Coordinates of C-alpha atoms and ligand atoms in Angstrom, one line a residue:
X8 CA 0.0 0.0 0.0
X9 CA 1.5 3.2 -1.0
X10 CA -0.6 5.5 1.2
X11 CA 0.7 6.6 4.5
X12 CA -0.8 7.7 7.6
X13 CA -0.1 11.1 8.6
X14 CA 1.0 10.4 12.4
X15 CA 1.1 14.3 13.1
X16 CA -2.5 14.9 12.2
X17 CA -5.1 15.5 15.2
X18 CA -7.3 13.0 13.5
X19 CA -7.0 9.0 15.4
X20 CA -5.0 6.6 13.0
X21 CA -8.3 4.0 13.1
X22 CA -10.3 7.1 11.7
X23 CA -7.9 7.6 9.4
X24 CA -7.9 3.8 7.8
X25 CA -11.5 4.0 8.1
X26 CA -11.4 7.0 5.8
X27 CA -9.0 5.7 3.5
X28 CA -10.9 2.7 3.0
X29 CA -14.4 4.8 2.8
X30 CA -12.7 6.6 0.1
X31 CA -11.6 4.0 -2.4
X32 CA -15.0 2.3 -1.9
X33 CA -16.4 5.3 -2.8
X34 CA -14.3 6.5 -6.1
X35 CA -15.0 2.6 -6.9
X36 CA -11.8 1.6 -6.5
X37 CA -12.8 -1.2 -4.2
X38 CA -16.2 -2.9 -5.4
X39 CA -18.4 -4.4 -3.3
X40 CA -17.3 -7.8 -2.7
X41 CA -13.3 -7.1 -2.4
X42 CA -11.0 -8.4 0.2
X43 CA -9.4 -6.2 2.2
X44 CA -6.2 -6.9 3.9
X45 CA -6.3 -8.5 6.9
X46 CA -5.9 -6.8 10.3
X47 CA -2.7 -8.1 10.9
X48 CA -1.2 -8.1 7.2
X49 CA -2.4 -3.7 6.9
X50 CA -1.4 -3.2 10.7
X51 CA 2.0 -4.7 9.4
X52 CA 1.9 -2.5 6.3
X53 CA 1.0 0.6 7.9
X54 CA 3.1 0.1 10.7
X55 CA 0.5 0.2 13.6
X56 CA -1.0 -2.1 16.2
X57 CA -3.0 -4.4 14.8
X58 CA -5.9 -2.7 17.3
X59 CA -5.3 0.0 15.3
X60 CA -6.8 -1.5 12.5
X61 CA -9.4 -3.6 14.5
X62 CA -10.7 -0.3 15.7
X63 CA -11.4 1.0 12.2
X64 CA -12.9 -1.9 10.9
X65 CA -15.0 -1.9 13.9
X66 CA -15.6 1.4 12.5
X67 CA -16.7 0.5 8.9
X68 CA -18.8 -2.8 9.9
X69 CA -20.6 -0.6 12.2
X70 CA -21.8 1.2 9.3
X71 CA -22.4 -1.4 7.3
X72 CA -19.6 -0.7 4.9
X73 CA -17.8 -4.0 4.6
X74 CA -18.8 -7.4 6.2
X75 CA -16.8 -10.4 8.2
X76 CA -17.5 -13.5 6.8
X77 CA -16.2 -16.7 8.8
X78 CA -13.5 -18.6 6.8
X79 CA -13.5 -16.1 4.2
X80 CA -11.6 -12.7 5.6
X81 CA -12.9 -8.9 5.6
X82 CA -15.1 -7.7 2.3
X83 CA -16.3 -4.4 1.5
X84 CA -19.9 -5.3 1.7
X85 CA -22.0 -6.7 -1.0
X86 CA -24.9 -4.4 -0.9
X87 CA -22.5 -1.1 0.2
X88 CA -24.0 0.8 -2.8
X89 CA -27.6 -0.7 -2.7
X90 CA -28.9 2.7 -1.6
X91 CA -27.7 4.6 -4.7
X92 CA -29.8 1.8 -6.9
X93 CA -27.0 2.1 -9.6
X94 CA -26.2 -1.2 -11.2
X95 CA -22.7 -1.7 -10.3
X96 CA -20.2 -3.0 -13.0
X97 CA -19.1 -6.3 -12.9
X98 CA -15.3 -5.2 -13.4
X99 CA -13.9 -8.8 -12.6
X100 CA -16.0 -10.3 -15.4
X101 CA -14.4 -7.3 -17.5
X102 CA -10.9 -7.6 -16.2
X103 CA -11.0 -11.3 -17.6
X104 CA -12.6 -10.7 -20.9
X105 CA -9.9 -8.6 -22.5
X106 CA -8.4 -9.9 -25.3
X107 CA -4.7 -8.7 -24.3
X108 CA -3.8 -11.1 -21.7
X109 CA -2.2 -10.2 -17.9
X110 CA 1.0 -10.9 -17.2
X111 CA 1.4 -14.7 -15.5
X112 CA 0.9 -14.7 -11.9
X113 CA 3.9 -15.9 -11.1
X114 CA 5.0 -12.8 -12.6
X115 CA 2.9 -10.1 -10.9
X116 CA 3.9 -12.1 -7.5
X117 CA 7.7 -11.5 -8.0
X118 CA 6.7 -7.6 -9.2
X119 CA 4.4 -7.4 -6.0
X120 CA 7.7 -8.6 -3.9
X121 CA 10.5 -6.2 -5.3
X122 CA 8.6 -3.3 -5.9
X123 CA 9.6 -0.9 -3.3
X124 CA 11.3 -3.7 -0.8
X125 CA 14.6 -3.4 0.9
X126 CA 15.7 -7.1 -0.8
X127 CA 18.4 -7.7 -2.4
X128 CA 17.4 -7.7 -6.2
X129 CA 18.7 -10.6 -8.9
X130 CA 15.5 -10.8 -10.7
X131 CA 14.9 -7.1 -12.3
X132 CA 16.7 -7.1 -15.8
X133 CA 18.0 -3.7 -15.8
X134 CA 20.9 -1.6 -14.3
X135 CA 21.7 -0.9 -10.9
X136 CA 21.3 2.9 -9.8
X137 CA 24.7 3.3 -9.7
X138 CA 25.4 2.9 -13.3
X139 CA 23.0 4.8 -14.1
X140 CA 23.8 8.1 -15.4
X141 CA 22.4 10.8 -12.9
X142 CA 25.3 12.5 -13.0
X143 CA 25.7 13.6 -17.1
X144 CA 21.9 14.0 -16.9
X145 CA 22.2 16.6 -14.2
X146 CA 25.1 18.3 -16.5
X147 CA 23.0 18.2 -19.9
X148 CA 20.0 19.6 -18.1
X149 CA 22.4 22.4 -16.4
X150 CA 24.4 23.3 -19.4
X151 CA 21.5 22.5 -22.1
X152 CA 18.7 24.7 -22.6
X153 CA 15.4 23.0 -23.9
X154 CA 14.2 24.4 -27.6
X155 CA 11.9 21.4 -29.0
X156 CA 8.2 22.0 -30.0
X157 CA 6.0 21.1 -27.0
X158 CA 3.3 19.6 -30.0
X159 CA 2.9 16.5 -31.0
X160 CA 6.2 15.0 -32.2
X161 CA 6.5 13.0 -36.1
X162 CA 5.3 9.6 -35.6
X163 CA 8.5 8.1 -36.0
X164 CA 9.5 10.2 -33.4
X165 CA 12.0 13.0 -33.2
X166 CA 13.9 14.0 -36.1
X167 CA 16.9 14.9 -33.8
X168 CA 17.4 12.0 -32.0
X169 CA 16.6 9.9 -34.6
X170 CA 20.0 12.0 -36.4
X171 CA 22.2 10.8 -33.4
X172 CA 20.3 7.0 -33.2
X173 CA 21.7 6.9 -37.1
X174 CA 24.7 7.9 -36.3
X175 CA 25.6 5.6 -33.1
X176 CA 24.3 2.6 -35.5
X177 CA 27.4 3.8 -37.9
X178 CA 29.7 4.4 -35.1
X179 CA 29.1 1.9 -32.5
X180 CA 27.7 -0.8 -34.5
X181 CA 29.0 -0.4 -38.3
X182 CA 24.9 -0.3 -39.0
X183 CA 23.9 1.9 -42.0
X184 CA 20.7 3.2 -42.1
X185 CA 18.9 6.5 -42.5
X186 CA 16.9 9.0 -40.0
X187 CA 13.8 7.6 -42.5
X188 CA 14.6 3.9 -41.7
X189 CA 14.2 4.8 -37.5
X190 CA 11.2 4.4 -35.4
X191 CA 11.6 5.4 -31.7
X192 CA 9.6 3.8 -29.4
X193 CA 8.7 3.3 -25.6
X194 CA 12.3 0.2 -25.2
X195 CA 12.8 -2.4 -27.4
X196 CA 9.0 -3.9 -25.4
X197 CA 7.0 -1.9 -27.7
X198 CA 9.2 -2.2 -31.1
X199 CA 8.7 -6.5 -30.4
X200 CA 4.6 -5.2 -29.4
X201 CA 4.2 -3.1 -32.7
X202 CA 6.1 -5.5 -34.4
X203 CA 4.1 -8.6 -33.5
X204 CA 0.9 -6.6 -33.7
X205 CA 1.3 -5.2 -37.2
X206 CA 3.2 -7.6 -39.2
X207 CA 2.2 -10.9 -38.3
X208 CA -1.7 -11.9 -37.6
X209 CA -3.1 -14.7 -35.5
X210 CA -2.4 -18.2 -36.0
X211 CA 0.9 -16.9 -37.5
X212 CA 3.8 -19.1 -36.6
X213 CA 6.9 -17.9 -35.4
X214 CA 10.5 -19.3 -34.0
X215 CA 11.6 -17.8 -30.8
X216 CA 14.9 -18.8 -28.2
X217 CA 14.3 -21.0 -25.6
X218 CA 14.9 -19.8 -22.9
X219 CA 14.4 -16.3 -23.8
X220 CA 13.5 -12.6 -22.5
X221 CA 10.0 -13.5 -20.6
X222 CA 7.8 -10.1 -21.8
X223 CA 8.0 -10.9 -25.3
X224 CA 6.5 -14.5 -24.4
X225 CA 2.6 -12.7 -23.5
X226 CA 2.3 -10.6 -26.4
X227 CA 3.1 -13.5 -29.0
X228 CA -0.2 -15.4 -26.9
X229 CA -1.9 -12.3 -26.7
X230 CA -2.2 -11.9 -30.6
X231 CA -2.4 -15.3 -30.8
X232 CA 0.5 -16.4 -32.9
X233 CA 2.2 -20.1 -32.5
X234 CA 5.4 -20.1 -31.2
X235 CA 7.9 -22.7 -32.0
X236 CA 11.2 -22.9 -30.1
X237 CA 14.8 -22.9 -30.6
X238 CA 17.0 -24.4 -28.2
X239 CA 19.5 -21.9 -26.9
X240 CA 22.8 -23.4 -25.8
X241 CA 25.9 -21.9 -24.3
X242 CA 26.4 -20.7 -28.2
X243 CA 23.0 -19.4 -29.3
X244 CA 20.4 -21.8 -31.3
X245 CA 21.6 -23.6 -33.5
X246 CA 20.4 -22.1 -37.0
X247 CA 19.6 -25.5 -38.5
X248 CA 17.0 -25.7 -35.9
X249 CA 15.2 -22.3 -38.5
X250 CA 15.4 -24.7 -41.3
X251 CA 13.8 -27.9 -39.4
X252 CA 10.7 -25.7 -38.2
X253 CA 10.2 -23.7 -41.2
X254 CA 9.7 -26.8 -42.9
X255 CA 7.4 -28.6 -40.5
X256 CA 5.8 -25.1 -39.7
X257 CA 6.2 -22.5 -42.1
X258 CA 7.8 -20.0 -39.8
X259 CA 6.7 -16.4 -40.7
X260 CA 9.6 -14.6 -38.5
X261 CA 12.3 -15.4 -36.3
X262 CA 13.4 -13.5 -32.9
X263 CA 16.5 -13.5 -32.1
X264 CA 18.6 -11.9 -29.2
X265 CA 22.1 -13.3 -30.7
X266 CA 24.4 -11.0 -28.5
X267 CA 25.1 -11.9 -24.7
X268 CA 21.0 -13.2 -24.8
X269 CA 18.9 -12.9 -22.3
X270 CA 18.9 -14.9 -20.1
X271 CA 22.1 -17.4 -21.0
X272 CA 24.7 -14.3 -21.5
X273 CA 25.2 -16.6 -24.5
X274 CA 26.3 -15.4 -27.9
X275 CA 25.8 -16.9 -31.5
X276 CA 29.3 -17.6 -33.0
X277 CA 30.0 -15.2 -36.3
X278 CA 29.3 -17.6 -38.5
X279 CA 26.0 -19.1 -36.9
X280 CA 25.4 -15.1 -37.1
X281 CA 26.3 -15.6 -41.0
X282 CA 24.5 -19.2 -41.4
X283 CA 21.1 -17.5 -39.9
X284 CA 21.3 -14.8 -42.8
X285 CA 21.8 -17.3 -45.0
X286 CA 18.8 -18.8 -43.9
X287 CA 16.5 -16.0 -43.6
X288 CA 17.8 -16.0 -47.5
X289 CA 17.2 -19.3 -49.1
X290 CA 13.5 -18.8 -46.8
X291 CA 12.5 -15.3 -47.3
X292 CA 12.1 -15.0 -43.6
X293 CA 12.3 -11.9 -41.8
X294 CA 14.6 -12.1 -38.5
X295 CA 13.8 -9.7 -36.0
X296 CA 17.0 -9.2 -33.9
X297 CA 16.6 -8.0 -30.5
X298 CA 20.1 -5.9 -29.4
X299 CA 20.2 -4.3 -26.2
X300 CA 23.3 -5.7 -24.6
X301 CA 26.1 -5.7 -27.8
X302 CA 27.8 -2.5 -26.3
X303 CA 28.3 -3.8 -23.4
X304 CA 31.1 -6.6 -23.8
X305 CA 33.4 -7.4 -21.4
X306 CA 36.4 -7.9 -23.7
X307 CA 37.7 -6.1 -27.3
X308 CA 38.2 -10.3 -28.6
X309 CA 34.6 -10.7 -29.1
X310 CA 32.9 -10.0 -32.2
X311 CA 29.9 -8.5 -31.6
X312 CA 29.2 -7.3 -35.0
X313 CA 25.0 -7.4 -35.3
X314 CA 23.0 -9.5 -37.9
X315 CA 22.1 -6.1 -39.1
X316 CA 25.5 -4.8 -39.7
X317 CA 26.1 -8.4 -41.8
X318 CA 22.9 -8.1 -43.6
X319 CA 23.1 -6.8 -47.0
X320 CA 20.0 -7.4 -48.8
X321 CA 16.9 -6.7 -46.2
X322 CA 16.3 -9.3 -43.8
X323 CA 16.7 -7.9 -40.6
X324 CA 14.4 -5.9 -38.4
X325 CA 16.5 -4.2 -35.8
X326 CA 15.7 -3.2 -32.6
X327 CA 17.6 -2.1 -29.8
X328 CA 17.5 0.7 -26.8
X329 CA 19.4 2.7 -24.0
X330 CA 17.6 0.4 -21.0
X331 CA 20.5 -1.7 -20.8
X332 CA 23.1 1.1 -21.8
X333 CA 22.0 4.0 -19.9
X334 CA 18.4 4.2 -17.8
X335 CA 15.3 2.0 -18.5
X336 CA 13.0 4.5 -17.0
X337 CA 13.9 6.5 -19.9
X338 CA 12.1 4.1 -21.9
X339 CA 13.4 5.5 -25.3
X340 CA 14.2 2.1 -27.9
X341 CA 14.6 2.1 -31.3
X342 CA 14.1 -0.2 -34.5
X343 CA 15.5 0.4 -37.8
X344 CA 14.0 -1.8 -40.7
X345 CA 12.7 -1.1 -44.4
X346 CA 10.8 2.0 -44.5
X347 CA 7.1 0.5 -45.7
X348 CA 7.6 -1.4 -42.5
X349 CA 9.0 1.4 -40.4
X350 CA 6.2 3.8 -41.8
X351 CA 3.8 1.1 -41.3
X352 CA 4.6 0.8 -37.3
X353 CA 4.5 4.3 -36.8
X354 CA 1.0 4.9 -37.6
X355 CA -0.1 2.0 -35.3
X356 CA 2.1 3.6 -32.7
X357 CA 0.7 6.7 -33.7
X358 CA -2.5 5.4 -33.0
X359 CA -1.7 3.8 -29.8
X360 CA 0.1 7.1 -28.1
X361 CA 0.6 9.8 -30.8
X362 CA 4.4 9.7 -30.6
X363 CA 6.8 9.7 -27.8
X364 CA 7.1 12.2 -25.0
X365 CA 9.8 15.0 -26.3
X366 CA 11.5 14.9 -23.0
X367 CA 13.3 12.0 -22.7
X368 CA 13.8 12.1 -26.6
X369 CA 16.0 15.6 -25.9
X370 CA 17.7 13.9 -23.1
X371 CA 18.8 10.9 -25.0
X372 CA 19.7 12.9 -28.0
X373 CA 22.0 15.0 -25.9
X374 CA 23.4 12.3 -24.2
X375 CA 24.4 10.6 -27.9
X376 CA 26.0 13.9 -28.6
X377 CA 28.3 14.5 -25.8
X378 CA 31.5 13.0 -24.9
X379 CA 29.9 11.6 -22.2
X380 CA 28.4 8.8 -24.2
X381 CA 31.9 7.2 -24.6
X382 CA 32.9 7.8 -21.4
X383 CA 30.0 6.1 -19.8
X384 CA 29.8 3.0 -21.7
X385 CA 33.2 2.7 -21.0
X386 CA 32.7 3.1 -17.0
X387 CA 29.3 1.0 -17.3
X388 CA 31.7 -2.2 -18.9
X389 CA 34.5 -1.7 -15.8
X390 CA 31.4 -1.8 -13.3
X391 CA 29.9 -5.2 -15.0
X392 CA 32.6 -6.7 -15.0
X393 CA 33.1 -5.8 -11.4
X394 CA 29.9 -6.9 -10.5
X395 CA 30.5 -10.1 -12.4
X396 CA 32.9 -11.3 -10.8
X397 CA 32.1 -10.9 -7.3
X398 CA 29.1 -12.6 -8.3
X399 CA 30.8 -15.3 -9.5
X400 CA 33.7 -15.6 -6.5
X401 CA 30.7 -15.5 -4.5
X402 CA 28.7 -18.3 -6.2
X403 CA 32.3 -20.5 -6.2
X404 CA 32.8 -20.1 -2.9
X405 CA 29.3 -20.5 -1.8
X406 CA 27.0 -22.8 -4.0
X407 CA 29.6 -24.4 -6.3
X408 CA 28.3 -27.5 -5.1
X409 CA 24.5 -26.5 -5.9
X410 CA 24.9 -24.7 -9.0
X411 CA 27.1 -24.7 -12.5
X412 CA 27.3 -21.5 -14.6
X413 CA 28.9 -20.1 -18.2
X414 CA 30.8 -17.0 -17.1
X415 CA 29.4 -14.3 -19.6
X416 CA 31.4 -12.1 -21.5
X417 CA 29.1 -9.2 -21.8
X418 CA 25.6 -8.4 -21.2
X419 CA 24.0 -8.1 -17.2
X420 CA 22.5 -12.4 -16.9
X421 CA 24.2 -15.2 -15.5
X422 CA 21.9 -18.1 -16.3
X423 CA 22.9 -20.4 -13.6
X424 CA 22.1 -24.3 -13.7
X425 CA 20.4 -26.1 -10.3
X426 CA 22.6 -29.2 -9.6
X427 CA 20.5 -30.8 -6.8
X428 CA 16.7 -31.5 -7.5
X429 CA 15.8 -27.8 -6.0
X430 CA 12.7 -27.0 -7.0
X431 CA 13.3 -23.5 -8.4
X432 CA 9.6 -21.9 -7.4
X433 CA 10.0 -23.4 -3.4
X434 CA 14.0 -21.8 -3.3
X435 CA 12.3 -18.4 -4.9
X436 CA 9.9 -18.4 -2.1
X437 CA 12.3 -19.6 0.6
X438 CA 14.8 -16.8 -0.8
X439 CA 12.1 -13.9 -0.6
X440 CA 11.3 -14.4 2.7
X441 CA 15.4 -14.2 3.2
X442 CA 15.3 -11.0 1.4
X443 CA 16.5 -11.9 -1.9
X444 CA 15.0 -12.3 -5.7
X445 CA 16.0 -13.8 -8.8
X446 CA 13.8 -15.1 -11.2
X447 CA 13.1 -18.6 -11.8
X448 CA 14.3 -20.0 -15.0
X449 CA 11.3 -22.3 -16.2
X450 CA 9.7 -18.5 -16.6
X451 CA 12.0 -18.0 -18.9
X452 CA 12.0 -21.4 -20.6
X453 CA 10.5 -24.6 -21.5
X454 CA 13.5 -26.6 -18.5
X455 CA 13.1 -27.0 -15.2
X456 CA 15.9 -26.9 -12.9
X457 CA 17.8 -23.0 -13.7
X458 CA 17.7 -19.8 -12.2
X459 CA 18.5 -16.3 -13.6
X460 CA 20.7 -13.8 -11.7
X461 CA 21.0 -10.5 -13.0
X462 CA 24.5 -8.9 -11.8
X463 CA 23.9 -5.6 -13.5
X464 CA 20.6 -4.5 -11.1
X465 CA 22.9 -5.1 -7.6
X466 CA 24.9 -2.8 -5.9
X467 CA 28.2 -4.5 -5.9
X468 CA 28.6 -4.1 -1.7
X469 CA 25.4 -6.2 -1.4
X470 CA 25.9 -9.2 -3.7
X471 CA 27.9 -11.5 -1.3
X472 CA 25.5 -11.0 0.9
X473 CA 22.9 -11.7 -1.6
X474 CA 24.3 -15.2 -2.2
X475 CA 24.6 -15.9 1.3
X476 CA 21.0 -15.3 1.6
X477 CA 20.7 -17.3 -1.4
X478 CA 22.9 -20.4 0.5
X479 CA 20.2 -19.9 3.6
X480 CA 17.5 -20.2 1.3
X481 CA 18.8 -23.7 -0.8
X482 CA 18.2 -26.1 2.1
Ligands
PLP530 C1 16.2 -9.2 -24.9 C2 15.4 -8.1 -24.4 N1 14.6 -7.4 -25.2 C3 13.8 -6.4 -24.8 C4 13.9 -5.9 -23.5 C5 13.0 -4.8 -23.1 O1 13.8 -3.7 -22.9 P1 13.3 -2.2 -22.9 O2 13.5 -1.6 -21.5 O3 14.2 -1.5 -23.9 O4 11.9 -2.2 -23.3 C6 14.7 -6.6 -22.6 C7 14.7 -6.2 -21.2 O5 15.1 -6.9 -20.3 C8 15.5 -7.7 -23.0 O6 16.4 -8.3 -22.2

């Protein structure tokens, strides 16, 4: 519960709940018929006695607002709005008729854990706070003075930053494109979203890595599509494996995240990277190649080079974004791909949210054209690695008897396999209530027996005691 009680007011903390409550029933936040927390779980919440909250549902019953039924908890009460003789919604009926689906619960029960809790975080895949870059933002919005049109941007989003995306591609990732090839959008999420709703219809089939990045998994089901799997090994899929289900299912696109994947760390050997184009060539299949985490490698040895920079004749839709690179919350992503196709997703996304906010599309745009850039990715790579490696001293000297691991040369996963028969969902739980999160790997993928730990979101000070936590919770 985000709301607080105000402890200085002259108003009694029970009147206060009982207002509270009073007031969501009333803007209809809480229908007639919905739990309410129990005495001792808001007391805990709210940091009160739990007479405290006894009191103020003492306070509500009394006027007839919710109802105690035996066995089944606190409800507001069924009839609370009989006297208005409006027809009340059924909202649960409508809650489960959508057509796009909610995420699994699993899912929302790992959100509802980490979201604003003092653990110790493996299971967000993004960066830590401190690599994020508060620090240039603060100088760009000092030194920088603010000139964009406050209207309603181009719908393939700011000319500007769509300039500097262009030229990063060429510099950074020996990708050519144009300003007119680039759509921005809200991360890489909503490229694969506009990309899965606009190009590909239901009962479409597509190949996918397994395991892969979770979100993308909800919105293949929610437009219906048939996903098909490719086995992801400590080198990528292999590309054969395109071939085999194209034939038996007439594949209509393949997703790809080929460099340091999510969640493996793994990446797809140059010429597997070559092989797949080849592929998408004797097929005519599009590949859609999902590149957040190619900046950041851990060593100059590694080719990192992009399907898109070795694709010369059309095949690849490229997405990629500065979650991983510089701030998620920024939420600015990117896709480059032929220009019916680019022009094609920017009127749905047009549709959908008429364009991007301008502010974080000046911010990012001013971030690609200072120094800073450089500098940062630079900094972000020494701290990964850092943060790497005690992970994995940690793990060795802690769980090497538990768990086996690839190290990963780049990227912010280590994919780690369970040795013992630990049932992953049981250690999750167990490792909550120690104050740690991770995310189970059979969300990820179709196996059993693997857990994801994501280096990049922890402070470094707090990962050793992470994976102590993690020991307590194994046994
Ligand atoms: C492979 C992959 N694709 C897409 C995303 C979504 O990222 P964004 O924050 O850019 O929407 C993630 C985030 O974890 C990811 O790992």
């Amino acid at each position: 519960m985000e709301w607080k009680l105000d402890k200085q007011s002259d108003i009694p903390l029970y009147q206060q709940i009982a207002n509270f409550i009073q007031k969501r029933i009333a803007y209809g936040e809480y229908p007639p018929g919905t739990l309410l927390p129990s005495e001792r779980t808001l007391a805990k919440e709210l940091g009160v006695n739990r007479g405290t909250v006894v009191t103020a549902y003492d306070v509500l019953y009394s006027h007839g607002t919710i109802e105690r039924i035996k066995g089944s908890g606190t409800k507001v009460h069924k009839d609370v709005w009989g006297l208005t003789r409006s027809r009340i919604p059924n909202w649960d009926l409508y809650v489960e008729r959508g057509s796009f689906l909610p995420n699994l619960p699993i899912y929302q029960h790992i959100r509802g854990e980490i979201h604003g809790k003092d653990l110790i975080n493996f299971a967000s895949g993004e960066l830590a706070h401190d690599l994020m870059p508060y620090d240039i933002f603060k100088e760009i919005l000092a030194k920088k003075e603010f000139h964009q049109s406050l209207g309603y941007e181009h719908p393939q989003g700011n000319l500007g930053l769509r300039d500097r995306i262009v030229k990063h591609l060429e510099d950074y990732k020996n990708i050519k494109c144009s300003s007119q090839s680039v759509l921005i959008t809200s991360g890489a999420q909503q490229a694969l979203h506009l990309v899965i709703q606009c190009l590909l219809n239901h009962g479409d089939a597509i190949a996918y890595e397994d395991p892969s990045y979770a979100h993308s998994l909800p919105l293949f089901r929610s437009a219906g599509i048939k996903t098909f799997k490719l086995p992801v090994g400590p080198n990528g899929i292999n590309p054969e494996d395109i071939l085999y289900l194209y034939q038996r299912h007439k594949i209509r696109m393949v997703f790809l995240n080929p460099i340091f994947q999510n969640p493996t760390g793994s990446i797809l050997s140059l010429n597997n990277r070559k092989r797949v184009l080849e592929i998408a060539r004797e097929l005519g299949v599009p590949i859609v190649e999902d590149d957040p985490y190619s900046l950041i490698s851990f060593s100059n040895d590694i080719d990192t080079s992009t399907l898109k920079s070795l694709d010369d004749r059309g095949h690849v839709l490229y997405i990629s974004s500065f979650s991983k690179i510089a701030a998620s919350g920024l939420r600015i992503g990117w896709i480059v791909g032929p220009d019916n196709v680019i022009q094609r997703l920017a009127d749905a996304k047009q549709q959908i949210d008429f364009g991007h906010s301008i502010f974080p599309q000046w911010m990012a745009a001013e971030f690609l054209d200072s120094d800073l850039f450089s500098t940062n990715i630079k900094y972000l790579v020494h701290k990964l690695i850092e943060k790497r490696d005690i992970l994995i001293s940690n793990l060795e000297e802690e769980l090497s008897d538990h768990l086996s691991f690839h190290v990963p040369e780049g990227g912010i996963h280590l994919w780690c396999r369970l040795r013992d028969e630990i049932n992953e969902y049981q250690l999750l739980e167990r490792a909550l209530r120690n104050g740690v999160a991770f995310v189970p790997g059979s969300l990820l993928g179709s196996k059993s027996g693997y857990i994801r730990l994501t280096y990049g979101r922890v402070e470094s000070k707090l990962i050793q005691e992470g994976i102590v936590r993690l020991k307590k919770s194994m046994f």
